[in-house]
Amino acid sequence: MIVLRRKLADLIALVFAAAATLFGLTWLVWILWTTFVEGAAALSPSLFTEMTPPPGANGGLLNAFYGSAVMVMLALAIGTPLGIAAGTYLAEHGRHSRLAAAVGFINDILLSAPSIVIGLFVYELVVRPSGHFSGFAGALALAIILLPIVVRTTDEALRLVPNQMREAAFALGLPVWRVTSRILYKAAMSGIVTGVLLGLARMAGETAPLLFTALNNQFWSANINQPLANVPVVIFQYAMSPYDEWHSLAWAGALILTIFVLGLNLVVRFFARRGNK
Amino acid sequence: MSPPSPAAPRSGVGADRLFQLVTVGAAWLVLLILGGTAASMAWGGRLAFETFGLKFITSREWDAVSGNFGALVPIYGTIVTSVLALVIAVPVSIGIALFLTDIAPRWLRGPIGIAVELLAAIPSIIYGMWGLFVFAPFMAVNVEPWLNDHVGALPVVGTAFSGPPIGIGLLTASIVLGIMIIPFISAVSRDVFNAVPPALKEAAVALGSTRWEILSRVTLPYTRSAMIGAIFLGLGRALGETMAVTFVLGNAHDLSASLLMPSNSIAAAIANEFTEADTDLYRSSLIALAFLLFVVTFIVLTAAKLMLMRIGRVQERAH
């Protein structure tokens, strides 16, 4: 009797765990399926050749793609070196120091902090004093999203470098900055690149931090000192609108964004896995 | 270990100092950003706090025309959706973690683990669009009428499940939010489960335990504080999630006991209204909301981190 009851409880737990996994994967499939079907129906060459249209007209997303690319690149240029430097402090110069412990802790909080608050911070920091929304402010907000990701992965990657490598390099009489830049960074390179690319994927889809910084721009603009169109905010505005033409453009943008983000994630994970073996 | 000073510093001393200064500066920058965010939200929201005092938190009135702002509805909406999301996500995530650590055949663990991580990588705006165009109509047609007919008539819980089946509202937002945090909680739970010393599990197996008994009497008790940390991490994500909730919550400043009614959350109110806020007091009230959100998520995430730190080297993950 007792044996039967224990076996039954075990069976229920197994079925529950399998069902939970199936439940989680169902949403993934459902969301991807919808995005692909709706997005594929809306794909057209004009997507990449025309600007975002006024209500009720046809058009494309060229200015939004361009704006997103500019802001993400700028954010990479700002966030990556700072993140690598801070990560180097955590793993090398400051290892065991109280500052490093505090920074590591706060960095993990920043990693999960609400991105909309980051957007408001940059609004108060840049947009309000300068008096206008700008692509630069958007890039700054994205850089703050990227920074903790790069800090964390740089720290982890450097800690994986065996100590013998540092000792051997110091024994040759090399100064610290050359040991770090020529030897440790090389050894930790794949980990750092993984972090930067995952951060890139995360930034590409971030919407909330751009709402009050880059805002949006219906027209072509290459001026990062002005409001700049970008894919996530265009998707947001068009999806919330009552116009069918805007809805299908939003789906097309959503599809391309999803392919980019998930594709990048898959490629990075594939190479990270191979690198570990 | 701090590296020993190089033996031949002739060409290096100045450069080393500079290099160290740069890395220390970047480390301070991380602290400055977090501190600066808190300070600028407090500073930007001071007008609202000065004008309304404690009433800002207790009043349900949110009237842009008369300039009266009380945050009770967004606070209520944020808490209800986050807690309901946890109710959905926690059992599912524990199930997924158990499946990935103990049940699935080895060859299946990698692919399913990646699939769950992909769920975390989908941008939240995609969740929002899917929620608005696909899931909300699905709820309105298939789920909510059924809830009205079968659960709505019950005493006590009935009120929460009766109302117009429009698909947009607290319940739909909670479910979408729950789906979004499943990958975060299950990825951390999986790592936590994997950190249980094999000897403990092997001992339980040797005593003839079933897998369920190992989970409930060895794994969960051993990982209790870390599991609470994983759940708090999910809660921290849920509280601050903006885009997915903004699409399906309905942006209504009404307090309602029904989960089927549209409502608002802190993040959604900011996303919807900030660019339209035309007075200083309006803008300040929204920033004050952000300040409250920031303080609460900071506390929740700090608690999560402290509890996760207890279990050895298991670390929360960026993705």
Coordinates of C-alpha atoms in Angstrom, one line a residue, chain B:
Chain B
M1 CA 44.9 37.7 -5.5
S2 CA 46.3 41.1 -6.2
P3 CA 49.1 40.7 -8.7
P4 CA 52.6 41.3 -7.4
S5 CA 54.4 44.4 -8.6
P6 CA 56.4 43.7 -11.7
A7 CA 60.1 43.2 -11.2
A8 CA 61.2 45.5 -14.0
P9 CA 58.9 48.5 -13.8
R10 CA 61.1 50.8 -15.9
S11 CA 58.7 51.3 -18.7
G12 CA 55.5 50.4 -16.8
V13 CA 55.0 52.5 -13.6
G14 CA 53.2 55.4 -15.2
A15 CA 51.2 53.3 -17.6
D16 CA 50.3 50.9 -14.7
R17 CA 49.0 53.8 -12.6
L18 CA 46.9 55.1 -15.5
F19 CA 45.5 51.6 -16.3
Q20 CA 44.6 51.0 -12.7
L21 CA 43.0 54.5 -12.5
V22 CA 40.9 53.7 -15.5
T23 CA 39.6 50.4 -14.1
V24 CA 38.9 51.9 -10.7
G25 CA 37.1 54.7 -12.3
A26 CA 34.9 52.4 -14.4
A27 CA 34.1 50.4 -11.3
W28 CA 33.0 53.6 -9.5
L29 CA 30.9 54.4 -12.5
V30 CA 28.7 51.4 -11.9
L31 CA 28.0 52.6 -8.4
L32 CA 27.5 56.1 -9.7
I33 CA 24.9 55.0 -12.2
L34 CA 22.8 53.2 -9.6
G35 CA 23.2 56.0 -7.1
G36 CA 22.5 58.7 -9.7
T37 CA 19.4 56.9 -10.9
A38 CA 18.0 56.8 -7.3
A39 CA 19.0 60.4 -6.7
S40 CA 17.6 61.8 -9.9
M41 CA 14.3 60.0 -9.4
A42 CA 14.0 61.4 -5.9
W43 CA 14.9 64.9 -7.1
G44 CA 12.5 64.7 -10.1
G45 CA 9.7 63.4 -8.0
R46 CA 10.1 65.9 -5.1
L47 CA 7.4 68.2 -6.4
A48 CA 4.9 65.4 -6.2
F49 CA 6.0 64.2 -2.8
E50 CA 5.9 67.8 -1.5
T51 CA 2.5 68.5 -2.9
F52 CA 0.7 65.3 -2.0
G53 CA 2.7 63.9 0.9
L54 CA 1.6 60.5 2.0
K55 CA -1.6 60.9 0.0
F56 CA 0.4 60.2 -3.1
I57 CA 0.5 56.6 -2.1
T58 CA -2.9 56.2 -0.6
S59 CA -5.1 58.2 -3.0
R60 CA -6.7 56.5 -5.9
E61 CA -7.4 59.7 -7.8
W62 CA -5.3 60.3 -10.9
D63 CA -6.7 63.3 -12.7
A64 CA -4.4 65.2 -15.1
V65 CA -7.0 68.0 -15.7
S66 CA -7.4 69.0 -12.0
G67 CA -3.8 68.2 -11.2
N68 CA -4.5 65.6 -8.6
F69 CA -2.3 62.6 -8.6
G70 CA -2.5 59.5 -6.3
A71 CA -0.6 56.3 -7.1
L72 CA -2.8 53.7 -5.4
V73 CA -4.1 52.2 -8.7
P74 CA -0.8 51.7 -10.4
I75 CA 0.7 50.4 -7.2
Y76 CA -2.2 48.0 -6.8
G77 CA -1.9 46.9 -10.4
T78 CA 1.8 46.4 -10.2
I79 CA 1.5 44.2 -7.0
V80 CA -1.5 42.2 -8.3
T81 CA 0.1 41.4 -11.7
S82 CA 3.5 40.6 -10.2
V83 CA 2.1 38.3 -7.5
L84 CA -0.2 36.5 -9.9
A85 CA 2.7 36.1 -12.3
L86 CA 4.7 34.4 -9.5
V87 CA 1.8 32.1 -8.7
I88 CA 1.8 31.0 -12.3
A89 CA 5.6 31.0 -12.9
V90 CA 6.9 29.4 -9.7
P91 CA 5.4 25.9 -9.9
V92 CA 6.0 25.7 -13.6
S93 CA 9.7 26.9 -13.2
I94 CA 10.3 24.3 -10.5
G95 CA 8.8 21.6 -12.7
I96 CA 11.1 22.7 -15.6
A97 CA 14.1 22.8 -13.4
L98 CA 13.3 19.3 -12.0
F99 CA 12.8 18.0 -15.6
L100 CA 16.1 19.5 -16.8
T101 CA 18.2 18.2 -13.8
D102 CA 16.7 14.8 -13.0
I103 CA 14.2 13.6 -15.4
A104 CA 15.0 14.4 -19.0
P105 CA 17.3 12.1 -20.9
R106 CA 20.8 13.6 -21.1
W107 CA 20.6 14.4 -24.9
L108 CA 17.4 16.3 -24.4
R109 CA 18.6 18.6 -21.6
G110 CA 20.8 20.9 -23.8
P111 CA 18.1 21.6 -26.4
I112 CA 15.3 22.2 -24.0
G113 CA 17.5 24.3 -21.8
I114 CA 18.4 26.5 -24.8
A115 CA 14.7 26.7 -25.8
V116 CA 13.8 28.0 -22.3
E117 CA 16.6 30.5 -22.5
L118 CA 15.3 31.7 -25.9
L119 CA 12.0 32.4 -24.1
A120 CA 14.0 34.9 -22.0
A121 CA 15.7 36.4 -25.0
I122 CA 12.5 37.3 -26.9
P123 CA 12.2 41.1 -26.6
S124 CA 9.4 42.2 -24.3
I125 CA 7.8 44.2 -27.0
I126 CA 7.2 41.0 -28.9
Y127 CA 5.4 39.6 -25.9
G128 CA 3.3 42.7 -25.8
M129 CA 2.3 42.6 -29.4
W130 CA 1.5 38.9 -29.2
G131 CA -0.5 39.6 -26.0
L132 CA -2.5 42.4 -27.6
F133 CA -3.3 40.8 -31.0
V134 CA -3.4 37.1 -30.2
F135 CA -3.6 36.3 -26.5
A136 CA -6.1 39.0 -25.3
P137 CA -8.6 38.0 -28.0
F138 CA -8.0 34.4 -27.1
M139 CA -8.8 35.2 -23.5
A140 CA -11.8 37.2 -24.4
V141 CA -13.4 34.5 -26.5
N142 CA -12.3 31.3 -24.8
V143 CA -11.3 31.8 -21.2
E144 CA -13.1 34.8 -19.7
P145 CA -16.7 33.8 -20.6
W146 CA -16.0 30.4 -19.0
L147 CA -14.6 32.1 -15.9
N148 CA -17.7 34.3 -15.7
D149 CA -20.1 31.4 -16.0
H150 CA -18.3 28.9 -13.7
V151 CA -16.1 30.8 -11.2
G152 CA -17.9 34.2 -11.2
A153 CA -20.9 32.9 -9.4
L154 CA -18.9 31.5 -6.5
P155 CA -18.8 33.4 -3.2
V156 CA -15.7 35.3 -2.2
V157 CA -13.5 34.4 -5.2
G158 CA -16.4 35.1 -7.6
T159 CA -15.8 38.9 -7.6
A160 CA -12.3 38.5 -8.9
F161 CA -13.4 36.5 -11.9
S162 CA -16.6 38.3 -13.0
G163 CA -16.7 41.2 -15.4
P164 CA -16.8 42.1 -19.1
P165 CA -14.8 39.5 -21.1
I166 CA -12.8 42.1 -23.1
G167 CA -9.5 40.2 -22.8
I168 CA -7.5 43.3 -21.7
G169 CA -7.0 43.5 -18.0
L170 CA -5.2 42.3 -14.9
L171 CA -5.6 38.6 -15.5
T172 CA -4.3 38.7 -19.1
A173 CA -1.4 40.9 -18.0
S174 CA -0.5 38.6 -15.2
I175 CA -0.4 35.5 -17.4
V176 CA 1.8 37.3 -20.0
L177 CA 4.1 38.4 -17.2
G178 CA 4.1 34.9 -15.7
I179 CA 5.3 33.5 -19.1
M180 CA 8.0 36.1 -19.3
I181 CA 9.5 35.3 -15.9
I182 CA 9.4 31.5 -16.2
P183 CA 12.8 31.4 -18.0
F184 CA 14.5 33.5 -15.4
I185 CA 13.2 31.5 -12.4
S186 CA 13.7 28.2 -14.1
A187 CA 17.3 28.9 -15.3
V188 CA 18.4 30.0 -11.8
S189 CA 16.5 27.1 -10.2
R190 CA 18.2 24.6 -12.5
D191 CA 21.6 26.0 -11.5
V192 CA 20.6 25.9 -7.9
F193 CA 19.4 22.2 -8.2
N194 CA 22.7 21.3 -9.9
A195 CA 24.6 22.8 -7.0
V196 CA 23.2 20.2 -4.6
P197 CA 26.1 17.9 -3.6
P198 CA 25.6 14.6 -5.5
A199 CA 26.5 12.7 -2.3
L200 CA 23.3 13.9 -0.7
K201 CA 21.1 12.7 -3.6
E202 CA 23.1 9.4 -3.8
A203 CA 22.5 8.8 -0.2
A204 CA 18.8 9.3 -0.6
V205 CA 18.8 7.0 -3.6
A206 CA 20.6 4.3 -1.6
L207 CA 17.9 4.5 1.0
G208 CA 15.4 3.7 -1.8
S209 CA 13.9 7.2 -2.2
T210 CA 11.8 8.0 -5.3
R211 CA 12.7 11.0 -7.4
W212 CA 9.8 13.0 -5.9
E213 CA 11.1 12.2 -2.4
I214 CA 14.5 13.4 -3.4
L215 CA 13.1 16.6 -4.6
S216 CA 10.8 17.3 -1.7
R217 CA 13.0 16.0 1.1
V218 CA 16.6 16.6 -0.1
T219 CA 16.8 19.1 -3.0
L220 CA 14.2 21.7 -1.9
P221 CA 15.1 21.8 1.8
Y222 CA 18.8 22.1 0.9
T223 CA 18.2 24.8 -1.7
R224 CA 15.4 26.7 0.2
S225 CA 17.0 30.1 0.6
A226 CA 18.5 30.0 -2.9
M227 CA 15.1 29.1 -4.3
I228 CA 13.5 32.1 -2.5
G229 CA 16.3 34.1 -4.1
A230 CA 15.4 32.8 -7.5
I231 CA 11.7 33.7 -6.9
F232 CA 12.6 37.2 -5.7
L233 CA 14.7 37.6 -8.9
G234 CA 11.6 36.8 -10.9
L235 CA 9.6 39.2 -8.8
G236 CA 12.1 41.9 -9.4
R237 CA 11.8 41.4 -13.2
A238 CA 8.0 41.3 -13.0
L239 CA 7.7 44.5 -11.0
G240 CA 9.7 46.5 -13.5
E241 CA 8.5 44.9 -16.7
T242 CA 7.1 47.6 -19.0
M243 CA 6.2 46.9 -22.6
A244 CA 4.4 43.5 -22.3
V245 CA 2.2 44.9 -19.5
T246 CA 1.6 48.2 -21.2
F247 CA 0.0 46.4 -24.2
V248 CA -2.5 44.3 -22.3
L249 CA -3.3 46.1 -19.1
G250 CA -5.6 48.8 -20.6
N251 CA -4.2 51.9 -19.0
A252 CA -7.3 52.6 -16.8
H253 CA -7.0 54.5 -13.6
D254 CA -9.8 52.6 -11.9
L255 CA -9.6 50.5 -8.8
S256 CA -11.4 47.2 -9.3
A257 CA -11.6 44.0 -7.5
S258 CA -12.2 42.1 -10.7
L259 CA -9.2 40.6 -12.4
L260 CA -11.0 40.9 -15.8
M261 CA -11.1 44.7 -15.6
P262 CA -8.4 47.0 -17.2
S263 CA -6.1 48.6 -14.7
N264 CA -2.6 50.2 -14.7
S265 CA 0.9 49.5 -13.4
I266 CA 3.7 51.8 -12.4
A267 CA 5.8 51.0 -15.4
A268 CA 2.8 51.1 -17.8
A269 CA 1.6 54.5 -16.5
I270 CA 5.1 56.0 -17.1
A271 CA 5.4 54.5 -20.6
N272 CA 1.9 55.6 -21.6
E273 CA 1.8 59.1 -20.1
F274 CA 5.3 60.5 -19.7
T275 CA 5.6 62.1 -23.1
E276 CA 2.1 63.5 -22.8
A277 CA 2.7 65.0 -19.3
D278 CA 2.2 68.7 -19.9
T279 CA 2.6 70.2 -16.4
D280 CA 5.5 70.0 -14.0
L281 CA 3.4 68.4 -11.4
Y282 CA 2.2 65.7 -13.8
R283 CA 5.8 64.9 -14.9
S284 CA 7.0 65.0 -11.3
S285 CA 4.2 62.5 -10.3
L286 CA 5.3 60.1 -12.9
I287 CA 9.0 60.4 -11.8
A288 CA 7.8 59.9 -8.2
L289 CA 6.2 56.6 -9.4
A290 CA 9.5 55.6 -10.9
F291 CA 11.2 56.4 -7.6
L292 CA 8.8 54.1 -5.7
L293 CA 9.3 51.3 -8.3
F294 CA 13.1 51.7 -8.2
V295 CA 13.2 51.5 -4.4
V296 CA 11.0 48.5 -4.2
T297 CA 12.8 46.6 -7.0
F298 CA 16.2 47.5 -5.4
I299 CA 15.0 45.9 -2.1
V300 CA 13.6 42.8 -3.8
L301 CA 16.7 42.3 -5.9
T302 CA 19.0 42.9 -3.0
A303 CA 17.2 40.2 -1.0
A304 CA 17.3 37.9 -4.0
K305 CA 21.1 38.4 -4.3
L306 CA 21.7 37.8 -0.6
M307 CA 19.8 34.6 -0.6
L308 CA 21.4 33.3 -3.7
M309 CA 24.9 34.1 -2.3
R310 CA 24.3 31.6 0.4
I311 CA 24.4 28.7 -1.9
G312 CA 28.1 28.5 -2.8
R313 CA 29.1 29.7 -6.2
V314 CA 25.7 29.5 -7.8
Q315 CA 25.1 32.8 -9.5
E316 CA 22.2 34.4 -11.0
R317 CA 22.4 34.7 -14.8
A318 CA 22.2 37.5 -17.2
H319 CA 20.0 35.5 -19.5

